[in-house]
Amino acid sequence: MGTTTCTSAAVWDMQAERWRKSLKAQGLSDNTLRGYLYTAQRWRKWLETEGYNIEPDDVESFHIDEFIVDIIDKSSPANAAHHYRNLRVYITWLKKRKQITGGNPFDETEAPKVPDKLTPLLSDEDHAAILLACRGTDLQALRNMAIVLLFIDTGMRVSELHSLLAEDIDFKTKRLLVRGKGKKLRWVQFGASTGLALAKYLKARAKHPLADFNPALWLSRRTDKPLSINGIKRMLNRLGQRSGLVDSLHAHRFRHDFSHRWQDAGGSEAGLMAIAGWDSERMPRHYGKIAANHRALAEHERLSLADRLVS
């Protein structure tokens, strides 16, 4: 009888499947799971393309460096840094599972440097233009208005907005139950304008064919499924084009904008972390870079150092 050889690509595929089950057992969100597994898939394909017929125990630091450089050349340092973090988790998992018997090859690597990037904020005029582009009385327009106002009011992630159920809204307290990363639950508050928009949308939603059969809050014009995450992203992109924004409109701009306005108004860092669903104190500082810059510019203008000398 002949023997069946297992290629290195097949070995990586099997390890990725085991990793998927391990990640799933940790209760990670589907979005995080997809990101990790995409990196594992990209790593395996890169090894195959480059002709590296190696298994986990053969990985060396130069393999990782070359993989990251390839991503930088094809996309950006930020994207490379994202895959570097994901691959490090994967390789460390393989080390813990004794698939790597020597040292961790990541110990001899450095994460790619990512230049600071200030996400452009949305001005009051931008907000007005976006809300104007939402106006209408049909289900889609009412839904879009409610979505945009929720982004402005709460700064929630697009995955969190997508996972909302109709029963998560408490109009009496003006609160909304949000399922964050790691399926952590938190309450966020919404204002009167957002509450009115939600009420109008729910009234129109009640007439939708799926209203009694699907608990998802956001229903699409199609009757076979609710609005998807990609559907939300495409909707925001269309609103951005209609409102005349030069840069693309995406949910993360609302999140940056929410953080800026919170901190610019004197809101506490602890409060921002609780509302935004952050565990690390690093996040509000990262999202607050533009807010800090705006405050510094306002302070600079008030001090007017050269004017004091001249006068």
PDB file of N, CA, C and O in Angstrom, residues 12 19 35-44 46-47 59-61 63-65 67-68 71 80-94 100 104-106 109:
ATOM      1  N   TRP A  12      -1.156  23.607   7.627  1.00  0.00           N
ATOM      2  CA  TRP A  12      -1.591  24.948   8.068  1.00  0.00           C
ATOM      3  C   TRP A  12      -3.118  25.052   8.060  1.00  0.00           C
ATOM      4  O   TRP A  12      -3.699  25.693   8.939  1.00  0.00           O
ATOM      5  N   TRP A  19      -7.465  26.245  15.435  1.00  0.00           N
ATOM      6  CA  TRP A  19      -7.414  27.587  16.043  1.00  0.00           C
ATOM      7  C   TRP A  19      -8.789  28.217  16.048  1.00  0.00           C
ATOM      8  O   TRP A  19      -9.195  28.864  17.021  1.00  0.00           O
ATOM      9  N   GLY A  35     -11.483  38.179  11.331  1.00  0.00           N
ATOM     10  CA  GLY A  35     -10.217  38.881  11.152  1.00  0.00           C
ATOM     11  C   GLY A  35      -9.024  37.989  11.417  1.00  0.00           C
ATOM     12  O   GLY A  35      -8.062  37.959  10.636  1.00  0.00           O
ATOM     13  N   TYR A  36      -9.069  37.233  12.512  1.00  0.00           N
ATOM     14  CA  TYR A  36      -7.980  36.316  12.843  1.00  0.00           C
ATOM     15  C   TYR A  36      -7.801  35.253  11.757  1.00  0.00           C
ATOM     16  O   TYR A  36      -6.691  34.965  11.314  1.00  0.00           O
ATOM     17  N   LEU A  37      -8.914  34.659  11.335  1.00  0.00           N
ATOM     18  CA  LEU A  37      -8.840  33.567  10.374  1.00  0.00           C
ATOM     19  C   LEU A  37      -8.415  34.059   8.990  1.00  0.00           C
ATOM     20  O   LEU A  37      -7.762  33.328   8.238  1.00  0.00           O
ATOM     21  N   TYR A  38      -8.770  35.293   8.654  1.00  0.00           N
ATOM     22  CA  TYR A  38      -8.313  35.845   7.375  1.00  0.00           C
ATOM     23  C   TYR A  38      -6.793  35.981   7.370  1.00  0.00           C
ATOM     24  O   TYR A  38      -6.131  35.691   6.366  1.00  0.00           O
ATOM     25  N   THR A  39      -6.221  36.411   8.504  1.00  0.00           N
ATOM     26  CA  THR A  39      -4.769  36.514   8.599  1.00  0.00           C
ATOM     27  C   THR A  39      -4.121  35.140   8.465  1.00  0.00           C
ATOM     28  O   THR A  39      -3.109  34.977   7.767  1.00  0.00           O
ATOM     29  N   ALA A  40      -4.702  34.131   9.125  1.00  0.00           N
ATOM     30  CA  ALA A  40      -4.166  32.761   9.028  1.00  0.00           C
ATOM     31  C   ALA A  40      -4.201  32.270   7.590  1.00  0.00           C
ATOM     32  O   ALA A  40      -3.249  31.633   7.112  1.00  0.00           O
ATOM     33  N   GLN A  41      -5.290  32.583   6.892  1.00  0.00           N
ATOM     34  CA  GLN A  41      -5.417  32.175   5.490  1.00  0.00           C
ATOM     35  C   GLN A  41      -4.410  32.908   4.611  1.00  0.00           C
ATOM     36  O   GLN A  41      -3.768  32.302   3.742  1.00  0.00           O
ATOM     37  N   ARG A  42      -4.250  34.197   4.861  1.00  0.00           N
ATOM     38  CA  ARG A  42      -3.300  34.984   4.061  1.00  0.00           C
ATOM     39  C   ARG A  42      -1.869  34.502   4.296  1.00  0.00           C
ATOM     40  O   ARG A  42      -1.063  34.450   3.367  1.00  0.00           O
ATOM     41  N   TRP A  43      -1.545  34.155   5.533  1.00  0.00           N
ATOM     42  CA  TRP A  43      -0.223  33.637   5.872  1.00  0.00           C
ATOM     43  C   TRP A  43       0.054  32.329   5.129  1.00  0.00           C
ATOM     44  O   TRP A  43       1.115  32.140   4.554  1.00  0.00           O
ATOM     45  N   ARG A  44      -0.912  31.417   5.160  1.00  0.00           N
ATOM     46  CA  ARG A  44      -0.747  30.135   4.484  1.00  0.00           C
ATOM     47  C   ARG A  44      -0.562  30.308   2.985  1.00  0.00           C
ATOM     48  O   ARG A  44       0.319  29.693   2.371  1.00  0.00           O
ATOM     49  N   TRP A  46       0.553  32.993   1.471  1.00  0.00           N
ATOM     50  CA  TRP A  46       1.831  33.661   1.220  1.00  0.00           C
ATOM     51  C   TRP A  46       2.978  32.660   1.252  1.00  0.00           C
ATOM     52  O   TRP A  46       3.864  32.685   0.401  1.00  0.00           O
ATOM     53  N   LEU A  47       2.973  31.752   2.236  1.00  0.00           N
ATOM     54  CA  LEU A  47       4.004  30.723   2.317  1.00  0.00           C
ATOM     55  C   LEU A  47       4.034  29.882   1.038  1.00  0.00           C
ATOM     56  O   LEU A  47       5.098  29.582   0.492  1.00  0.00           O
ATOM     57  N   VAL A  59       8.988  27.754  11.356  1.00  0.00           N
ATOM     58  CA  VAL A  59       8.862  29.203  11.160  1.00  0.00           C
ATOM     59  C   VAL A  59      10.002  29.935  11.874  1.00  0.00           C
ATOM     60  O   VAL A  59      10.290  29.674  13.044  1.00  0.00           O
ATOM     61  N   GLU A  60      10.619  30.858  11.134  1.00  0.00           N
ATOM     62  CA  GLU A  60      11.672  31.687  11.712  1.00  0.00           C
ATOM     63  C   GLU A  60      11.280  33.158  11.581  1.00  0.00           C
ATOM     64  O   GLU A  60      10.365  33.506  10.824  1.00  0.00           O
ATOM     65  N   SER A  61      11.992  33.998  12.299  1.00  0.00           N
ATOM     66  CA  SER A  61      11.631  35.419  12.330  1.00  0.00           C
ATOM     67  C   SER A  61      11.686  36.052  10.946  1.00  0.00           C
ATOM     68  O   SER A  61      10.873  36.929  10.627  1.00  0.00           O
ATOM     69  N   HIS A  63      10.828  34.778   8.147  1.00  0.00           N
ATOM     70  CA  HIS A  63       9.585  34.492   7.419  1.00  0.00           C
ATOM     71  C   HIS A  63       8.530  35.552   7.759  1.00  0.00           C
ATOM     72  O   HIS A  63       7.832  36.066   6.873  1.00  0.00           O
ATOM     73  N   ILE A  64       8.436  35.848   9.041  1.00  0.00           N
ATOM     74  CA  ILE A  64       7.453  36.837   9.495  1.00  0.00           C
ATOM     75  C   ILE A  64       7.784  38.210   8.935  1.00  0.00           C
ATOM     76  O   ILE A  64       6.894  38.923   8.448  1.00  0.00           O
ATOM     77  N   ASP A  65       9.058  38.597   8.993  1.00  0.00           N
ATOM     78  CA  ASP A  65       9.464  39.901   8.458  1.00  0.00           C
ATOM     79  C   ASP A  65       9.126  40.025   6.976  1.00  0.00           C
ATOM     80  O   ASP A  65       8.612  41.054   6.523  1.00  0.00           O
ATOM     81  N   PHE A  67       6.840  38.374   5.296  1.00  0.00           N
ATOM     82  CA  PHE A  67       5.381  38.414   5.164  1.00  0.00           C
ATOM     83  C   PHE A  67       4.860  39.824   5.404  1.00  0.00           C
ATOM     84  O   PHE A  67       4.027  40.342   4.636  1.00  0.00           O
ATOM     85  N   ILE A  68       5.357  40.475   6.448  1.00  0.00           N
ATOM     86  CA  ILE A  68       4.907  41.825   6.785  1.00  0.00           C
ATOM     87  C   ILE A  68       5.343  42.832   5.729  1.00  0.00           C
ATOM     88  O   ILE A  68       4.568  43.719   5.332  1.00  0.00           O
ATOM     89  N   ILE A  71       3.047  42.714   2.778  1.00  0.00           N
ATOM     90  CA  ILE A  71       1.772  43.412   3.007  1.00  0.00           C
ATOM     91  C   ILE A  71       1.960  44.919   2.921  1.00  0.00           C
ATOM     92  O   ILE A  71       1.125  45.628   2.343  1.00  0.00           O
ATOM     93  N   ALA A  80      -0.471  46.150   7.583  1.00  0.00           N
ATOM     94  CA  ALA A  80       0.565  45.207   7.985  1.00  0.00           C
ATOM     95  C   ALA A  80       0.591  45.036   9.503  1.00  0.00           C
ATOM     96  O   ALA A  80       0.761  43.931  10.016  1.00  0.00           O
ATOM     97  N   ALA A  81       0.412  46.140  10.231  1.00  0.00           N
ATOM     98  CA  ALA A  81       0.399  46.084  11.695  1.00  0.00           C
ATOM     99  C   ALA A  81      -0.775  45.251  12.196  1.00  0.00           C
ATOM    100  O   ALA A  81      -0.666  44.510  13.184  1.00  0.00           O
ATOM    101  N   HIS A  82      -1.899  45.373  11.509  1.00  0.00           N
ATOM    102  CA  HIS A  82      -3.090  44.587  11.858  1.00  0.00           C
ATOM    103  C   HIS A  82      -2.800  43.093  11.703  1.00  0.00           C
ATOM    104  O   HIS A  82      -3.091  42.291  12.610  1.00  0.00           O
ATOM    105  N   HIS A  83      -2.215  42.704  10.573  1.00  0.00           N
ATOM    106  CA  HIS A  83      -1.904  41.292  10.340  1.00  0.00           C
ATOM    107  C   HIS A  83      -0.775  40.809  11.248  1.00  0.00           C
ATOM    108  O   HIS A  83      -0.751  39.638  11.633  1.00  0.00           O
ATOM    109  N   TYR A  84       0.152  41.690  11.581  1.00  0.00           N
ATOM    110  CA  TYR A  84       1.238  41.337  12.499  1.00  0.00           C
ATOM    111  C   TYR A  84       0.653  40.938  13.858  1.00  0.00           C
ATOM    112  O   TYR A  84       1.041  39.918  14.439  1.00  0.00           O
ATOM    113  N   ARG A  85      -0.284  41.736  14.365  1.00  0.00           N
ATOM    114  CA  ARG A  85      -0.909  41.439  15.661  1.00  0.00           C
ATOM    115  C   ARG A  85      -1.666  40.113  15.612  1.00  0.00           C
ATOM    116  O   ARG A  85      -1.576  39.294  16.529  1.00  0.00           O
ATOM    117  N   ASN A  86      -2.434  39.907  14.537  1.00  0.00           N
ATOM    118  CA  ASN A  86      -3.218  38.682  14.408  1.00  0.00           C
ATOM    119  C   ASN A  86      -2.320  37.453  14.291  1.00  0.00           C
ATOM    120  O   ASN A  86      -2.575  36.418  14.920  1.00  0.00           O
ATOM    121  N   LEU A  87      -1.270  37.564  13.474  1.00  0.00           N
ATOM    122  CA  LEU A  87      -0.375  36.427  13.280  1.00  0.00           C
ATOM    123  C   LEU A  87       0.374  36.107  14.570  1.00  0.00           C
ATOM    124  O   LEU A  87       0.648  34.935  14.858  1.00  0.00           O
ATOM    125  N   ARG A  88       0.700  37.125  15.336  1.00  0.00           N
ATOM    126  CA  ARG A  88       1.387  36.891  16.614  1.00  0.00           C
ATOM    127  C   ARG A  88       0.506  36.057  17.545  1.00  0.00           C
ATOM    128  O   ARG A  88       0.989  35.149  18.240  1.00  0.00           O
ATOM    129  N   VAL A  89      -0.789  36.371  17.573  1.00  0.00           N
ATOM    130  CA  VAL A  89      -1.719  35.585  18.387  1.00  0.00           C
ATOM    131  C   VAL A  89      -1.740  34.134  17.909  1.00  0.00           C
ATOM    132  O   VAL A  89      -1.742  33.191  18.720  1.00  0.00           O
ATOM    133  N   TYR A  90      -1.753  33.953  16.589  1.00  0.00           N
ATOM    134  CA  TYR A  90      -1.796  32.609  15.987  1.00  0.00           C
ATOM    135  C   TYR A  90      -0.538  31.812  16.316  1.00  0.00           C
ATOM    136  O   TYR A  90      -0.616  30.675  16.793  1.00  0.00           O
ATOM    137  N   ILE A  91       0.628  32.415  16.096  1.00  0.00           N
ATOM    138  CA  ILE A  91       1.892  31.722  16.349  1.00  0.00           C
ATOM    139  C   ILE A  91       2.059  31.420  17.838  1.00  0.00           C
ATOM    140  O   ILE A  91       2.544  30.344  18.224  1.00  0.00           O
ATOM    141  N   THR A  92       1.638  32.340  18.696  1.00  0.00           N
ATOM    142  CA  THR A  92       1.716  32.116  20.143  1.00  0.00           C
ATOM    143  C   THR A  92       0.803  30.972  20.557  1.00  0.00           C
ATOM    144  O   THR A  92       1.151  30.157  21.426  1.00  0.00           O
ATOM    145  N   TRP A  93      -0.370  30.886  19.925  1.00  0.00           N
ATOM    146  CA  TRP A  93      -1.276  29.763  20.182  1.00  0.00           C
ATOM    147  C   TRP A  93      -0.632  28.439  19.775  1.00  0.00           C
ATOM    148  O   TRP A  93      -0.722  27.441  20.497  1.00  0.00           O
ATOM    149  N   LEU A  94       0.028  28.421  18.603  1.00  0.00           N
ATOM    150  CA  LEU A  94       0.714  27.214  18.141  1.00  0.00           C
ATOM    151  C   LEU A  94       1.833  26.818  19.105  1.00  0.00           C
ATOM    152  O   LEU A  94       2.071  25.635  19.355  1.00  0.00           O
ATOM    153  N   ILE A 100       5.086  24.337  18.051  1.00  0.00           N
ATOM    154  CA  ILE A 100       6.389  24.983  17.902  1.00  0.00           C
ATOM    155  C   ILE A 100       7.191  24.618  19.150  1.00  0.00           C
ATOM    156  O   ILE A 100       6.806  24.965  20.268  1.00  0.00           O
ATOM    157  N   ASN A 104       9.572  31.325  20.500  1.00  0.00           N
ATOM    158  CA  ASN A 104       8.569  31.984  19.673  1.00  0.00           C
ATOM    159  C   ASN A 104       9.285  32.894  18.671  1.00  0.00           C
ATOM    160  O   ASN A 104       9.985  33.826  19.075  1.00  0.00           O
ATOM    161  N   PRO A 105       9.142  32.644  17.369  1.00  0.00           N
ATOM    162  CA  PRO A 105       9.849  33.458  16.367  1.00  0.00           C
ATOM    163  C   PRO A 105       9.487  34.938  16.427  1.00  0.00           C
ATOM    164  O   PRO A 105      10.252  35.787  15.968  1.00  0.00           O
ATOM    165  N   PHE A 106       8.335  35.265  16.994  1.00  0.00           N
ATOM    166  CA  PHE A 106       7.930  36.669  17.096  1.00  0.00           C
ATOM    167  C   PHE A 106       8.792  37.438  18.092  1.00  0.00           C
ATOM    168  O   PHE A 106       8.841  38.668  18.044  1.00  0.00           O
ATOM    169  N   THR A 109      11.191  39.720  16.337  1.00  0.00           N
ATOM    170  CA  THR A 109      10.644  40.636  15.333  1.00  0.00           C
ATOM    171  C   THR A 109      10.171  41.928  15.997  1.00  0.00           C
ATOM    172  O   THR A 109      10.027  41.992  17.220  1.00  0.00           O
TER     173      THR A 109
END
